[in-house]
mmCIF file of C-alpha atoms in Angstrom:
data_model
loop_
_atom_site.group_PDB
_atom_site.id
_atom_site.type_symbol
_atom_site.label_atom_id
_atom_site.label_comp_id
_atom_site.label_asym_id
_atom_site.label_seq_id
_atom_site.Cartn_x
_atom_site.Cartn_y
_atom_site.Cartn_z
ATOM 1 C CA LYS A 20 38.527 -9.911 29.904
ATOM 2 C CA ARG A 21 36.506 -7.290 31.755
ATOM 3 C CA LEU A 22 38.300 -4.461 29.944
ATOM 4 C CA THR A 23 37.885 -6.188 26.576
ATOM 5 C CA ALA A 24 34.144 -6.564 27.228
ATOM 6 C CA GLU A 25 33.901 -2.905 28.243
ATOM 7 C CA GLU A 26 35.826 -1.864 25.109
ATOM 8 C CA SER A 27 33.391 -3.862 23.011
ATOM 9 C CA ARG A 28 30.403 -2.216 24.728
ATOM 10 C CA VAL A 29 31.840 1.288 24.160
ATOM 11 C CA ARG A 30 32.620 0.533 20.486
ATOM 12 C CA GLY A 31 29.026 -0.659 20.059
ATOM 13 C CA LEU A 32 27.688 2.572 21.556
ATOM 14 C CA ILE A 33 29.887 4.618 19.235
ATOM 15 C CA GLU A 34 28.609 2.653 16.226
ATOM 16 C CA ASN A 35 24.999 3.215 17.367
ATOM 17 C CA LEU A 36 25.636 6.949 17.606
ATOM 18 C CA LYS A 37 27.377 7.441 14.250
ATOM 19 C CA PRO A 38 24.124 7.793 12.242
ATOM 20 C CA TRP A 39 23.056 10.549 14.665
ATOM 21 C CA LYS A 40 26.317 12.520 14.441
ATOM 22 C CA GLU A 41 24.785 15.278 12.290
ATOM 23 C CA LEU A 42 21.931 15.868 14.756
ATOM 24 C CA ASP A 43 22.843 18.928 16.785
ATOM 25 C CA ALA A 44 19.971 18.574 19.259
ATOM 26 C CA PRO A 45 20.724 16.944 22.623
ATOM 27 C CA PHE A 46 19.136 13.551 23.209
ATOM 28 C CA GLU A 47 17.702 14.493 26.614
ATOM 29 C CA ILE A 48 15.164 16.819 24.990
ATOM 30 C CA SER A 49 12.188 14.532 24.608
ATOM 31 C CA GLU A 50 9.422 17.087 24.846
ATOM 32 C CA THR A 51 8.434 20.693 25.151
ATOM 33 C CA ARG A 52 5.323 22.036 26.814
ATOM 34 C CA THR A 53 3.219 21.191 23.757
ATOM 35 C CA CYS A 54 5.284 18.767 21.609
ATOM 36 C CA PHE A 55 7.013 15.419 21.920
ATOM 37 C CA ILE A 56 10.335 14.716 20.225
ATOM 38 C CA MET A 57 11.354 11.154 19.428
ATOM 39 C CA PRO A 58 14.471 9.919 17.658
ATOM 40 C CA GLY A 59 13.859 6.741 15.694
ATOM 41 C CA ALA A 60 14.588 4.659 12.663
ATOM 42 C CA LEU A 61 12.676 3.377 9.653
ATOM 43 C CA PRO A 62 13.637 0.605 7.245
ATOM 44 C CA SER A 63 15.422 2.062 4.226
ATOM 45 C CA THR A 64 12.759 0.585 1.954
ATOM 46 C CA VAL A 65 10.161 3.020 3.323
ATOM 47 C CA ASP A 66 9.450 6.086 1.202
ATOM 48 C CA ILE A 67 9.606 8.934 3.713
ATOM 49 C CA LYS A 68 7.449 11.153 1.501
ATOM 50 C CA VAL A 69 4.573 8.620 1.654
ATOM 51 C CA LEU A 70 4.893 8.488 5.453
ATOM 52 C CA GLU A 71 4.900 12.284 5.703
ATOM 53 C CA ASP A 72 1.763 12.479 3.509
ATOM 54 C CA GLU A 73 -0.008 9.999 5.778
ATOM 55 C CA LEU A 74 1.085 11.924 8.866
ATOM 56 C CA TYR A 75 -0.135 15.216 7.436
ATOM 57 C CA ALA A 76 -3.474 13.578 6.642
ATOM 58 C CA ILE A 77 -4.122 13.001 10.352
ATOM 59 C CA THR A 78 -2.393 16.142 11.642
ATOM 60 C CA ASP A 79 -0.495 18.899 9.926
ATOM 61 C CA GLU A 80 1.277 19.648 13.199
ATOM 62 C CA SER A 81 3.891 16.927 12.887
ATOM 63 C CA GLN A 82 7.270 16.713 11.211
ATOM 64 C CA LEU A 83 9.883 14.132 10.325
ATOM 65 C CA ILE A 84 13.448 15.410 10.187
ATOM 66 C CA LYS A 85 15.811 13.090 8.340
ATOM 67 C CA VAL A 86 19.135 12.932 10.168
ATOM 68 C CA SER A 87 20.868 10.341 7.989
ATOM 69 C CA SER A 88 20.365 7.142 6.005
ATOM 70 C CA ASP A 89 22.329 4.022 5.265
ATOM 71 C CA ARG A 90 21.656 0.786 3.370
ATOM 72 C CA GLU A 91 19.385 -0.526 6.119
ATOM 73 C CA GLN A 92 17.688 2.416 7.811
ATOM 74 C CA HIS A 93 16.618 6.040 7.748
ATOM 75 C CA TYR A 94 17.400 7.840 11.017
ATOM 76 C CA LEU A 95 14.737 10.402 11.828
ATOM 77 C CA LEU A 96 13.585 12.836 14.444
ATOM 78 C CA LEU A 97 9.814 12.760 14.890
ATOM 79 C CA ILE A 98 8.203 15.909 16.271
ATOM 80 C CA ALA A 99 4.468 16.258 16.862
ATOM 81 C CA MET A 100 1.910 17.752 19.199
ATOM 82 C CA LYS A 101 1.331 15.846 22.434
ATOM 83 C CA GLU A 102 -2.437 15.661 21.958
ATOM 84 C CA SER A 103 -1.979 13.727 18.695
ATOM 85 C CA LYS A 104 0.819 11.467 19.987
ATOM 86 C CA ALA A 105 -1.185 8.227 19.941
ATOM 87 C CA ALA A 106 -2.424 8.760 16.366
ATOM 88 C CA VAL A 107 1.018 9.828 15.124
ATOM 89 C CA LEU A 108 2.736 6.817 16.721
ATOM 90 C CA GLU A 109 0.129 4.484 15.243
ATOM 91 C CA VAL A 110 0.871 5.814 11.743
ATOM 92 C CA VAL A 111 4.661 5.694 12.012
ATOM 93 C CA ARG A 112 4.668 2.209 13.558
ATOM 94 C CA LYS A 113 2.699 0.962 10.542
ATOM 95 C CA PHE A 114 5.757 1.906 8.483
ATOM 96 C CA GLY A 115 8.164 0.150 10.857
ATOM 97 C CA PHE A 116 9.302 3.158 12.883
ATOM 98 C CA SER A 117 11.156 2.139 16.026
ATOM 99 C CA HIS A 118 12.188 4.397 18.861
ATOM 100 C CA ALA A 119 15.983 4.780 18.970
ATOM 101 C CA SER A 120 17.857 3.426 21.959
ATOM 102 C CA VAL A 121 19.948 6.611 22.150
ATOM 103 C CA ALA A 122 17.196 8.476 23.962
ATOM 104 C CA ASN A 123 18.661 7.794 27.427
ATOM 105 C CA LEU A 124 21.887 9.671 26.621
ATOM 106 C CA LYS A 125 22.629 13.274 27.525
ATOM 107 C CA GLY A 126 24.086 15.779 25.068
ATOM 108 C CA THR A 127 24.433 15.576 21.311
ATOM 109 C CA ALA A 128 25.615 12.512 19.426
ATOM 110 C CA ASP A 129 28.898 14.229 18.590
ATOM 111 C CA GLU A 130 29.533 15.047 22.273
ATOM 112 C CA ASN A 131 28.745 11.460 23.253
ATOM 113 C CA ILE A 132 31.001 10.044 20.531
ATOM 114 C CA THR A 133 33.860 12.267 21.721
ATOM 115 C CA SER A 134 33.301 11.231 25.335
ATOM 116 C CA LEU A 135 33.080 7.529 24.435
ATOM 117 C CA THR A 136 36.210 7.771 22.274
ATOM 118 C CA ASN A 137 38.084 9.238 25.254
ATOM 119 C CA GLU A 138 36.710 6.441 27.435
ATOM 120 C CA LEU A 139 37.916 3.918 24.858
ATOM 121 C CA GLU A 140 41.408 5.438 24.963
ATOM 122 C CA ASP A 141 41.391 5.212 28.780
ATOM 123 C CA LEU A 142 40.378 1.561 28.576
ATOM 124 C CA LYS A 143 43.209 0.877 26.112
ATOM 125 C CA LYS A 144 45.682 2.511 28.514
ATOM 126 C CA GLN A 145 44.354 0.441 31.440
ATOM 127 C CA LYS A 146 44.624 -2.695 29.347
ATOM 128 C CA ALA A 147 48.207 -1.839 28.391
ATOM 129 C CA ASP A 148 49.049 -1.208 32.071
ATOM 130 C CA TYR A 149 47.582 -4.560 33.126
ATOM 131 C CA THR A 150 49.390 -6.328 30.290
ATOM 132 C CA SER A 151 52.636 -4.732 31.389
ATOM 133 C CA GLN A 152 52.030 -5.803 34.994
ATOM 134 C CA ILE A 153 51.324 -9.366 33.876
ATOM 135 C CA GLU A 154 54.456 -9.410 31.725
ATOM 136 C CA ASN A 155 56.506 -8.191 34.704
ATOM 137 C CA MET A 156 55.154 -11.104 36.775
ATOM 138 C CA VAL A 157 56.619 -13.698 34.388
ATOM 139 C CA VAL A 158 59.502 -14.307 36.809
ATOM 140 C CA PHE A 159 56.909 -15.501 39.356
ATOM 141 C CA ARG A 160 55.111 -17.763 36.873
ATOM 142 C CA ASP A 161 55.776 -21.047 38.696
ATOM 143 C CA GLU A 162 54.755 -19.636 42.077
ATOM 144 C CA LEU A 163 51.611 -18.128 40.535
ATOM 145 C CA LYS A 164 50.683 -21.446 38.886
ATOM 146 C CA LEU A 165 51.142 -23.273 42.188
ATOM 147 C CA SER A 166 49.038 -20.687 44.019
ATOM 148 C CA ALA A 167 46.343 -20.894 41.352
ATOM 149 C CA ASP A 168 46.290 -24.703 41.605
ATOM 150 C CA ARG A 169 45.928 -24.493 45.398
ATOM 151 C CA LEU A 170 43.176 -21.920 45.076
ATOM 152 C CA LEU A 171 41.304 -23.969 42.470
ATOM 153 C CA THR A 172 41.537 -27.031 44.757
ATOM 154 C CA LYS A 173 40.060 -25.063 47.662
ATOM 155 C CA VAL A 174 37.297 -23.697 45.433
ATOM 156 C CA GLY A 175 36.535 -27.220 44.198
ATOM 157 C CA ARG A 176 36.305 -28.535 47.770
ATOM 158 C CA ALA A 177 33.954 -25.702 48.736
ATOM 159 C CA GLU A 178 31.744 -26.338 45.700
ATOM 160 C CA ASN A 179 31.650 -30.072 46.436
ATOM 161 C CA ALA A 180 30.766 -29.433 50.089
ATOM 162 C CA GLU A 181 27.702 -27.533 48.891
ATOM 163 C CA ARG A 182 26.629 -30.544 46.823
ATOM 164 C CA LEU A 183 26.723 -32.975 49.763
ATOM 165 C CA LEU A 184 23.392 -34.418 50.743
ATOM 166 C CA TYR A 185 23.234 -35.495 54.383
ATOM 167 C CA THR A 186 20.984 -36.116 57.368
ATOM 168 C CA ASP A 187 21.917 -36.931 60.974
ATOM 169 C CA ALA A 188 22.364 -40.597 60.086
ATOM 170 C CA THR A 189 23.140 -40.743 56.378
ATOM 171 C CA VAL A 190 25.709 -39.224 54.055
ATOM 172 C CA ASN A 191 25.320 -39.486 50.288
ATOM 173 C CA PHE A 192 28.331 -38.816 48.081
ATOM 174 C CA GLU A 193 28.075 -38.527 44.331
ATOM 175 C CA GLY A 194 31.205 -38.850 42.248
ATOM 176 C CA TRP A 195 34.004 -41.327 41.593
ATOM 177 C CA VAL A 196 36.576 -43.148 43.687
ATOM 178 C CA PRO A 197 39.731 -44.885 42.446
ATOM 179 C CA VAL A 198 39.372 -48.693 42.603
ATOM 180 C CA ARG A 199 42.388 -49.052 44.860
ATOM 181 C CA GLU A 200 40.651 -46.961 47.540
ATOM 182 C CA GLU A 201 37.193 -48.471 47.194
ATOM 183 C CA LYS A 202 37.393 -50.362 50.519
#
């Protein structure tokens, strides 16, 4: 289950990176001495030209670089001067711009996709190894079931002991008792 969850997480990261595959700039570059660089997305209904015109109206030292688009979003790289950052962000947020969650990655999208694909292959191999080990244990199935039952009984007793309410003179049990043992 742990490996399946990890595989799912890695596949999700790969899917998040696919729109950025054509961007050859590494994600860790978020600023220069004078500029800030921010990857982000806009709804596909937004006309990028209108947004650029509004940006240029407040500062001509900003640029939107379109990385890719799909049915739902435009994936962009926003570059502007640091001193106009607040005004630029105010304009782009009006259009629904959201900072991309890929900013905490190192390297380019293509490098990350390659690395994550290799990680996915390693996870598949681990999963196959564990499956093979489990299949080889089939001859011990009855002993394993008995051990699991014993372990679950011990865990249940420990959990129930934590639920006991008691003082020096009183014990309070909550649960059920078979009628034949009620006395």
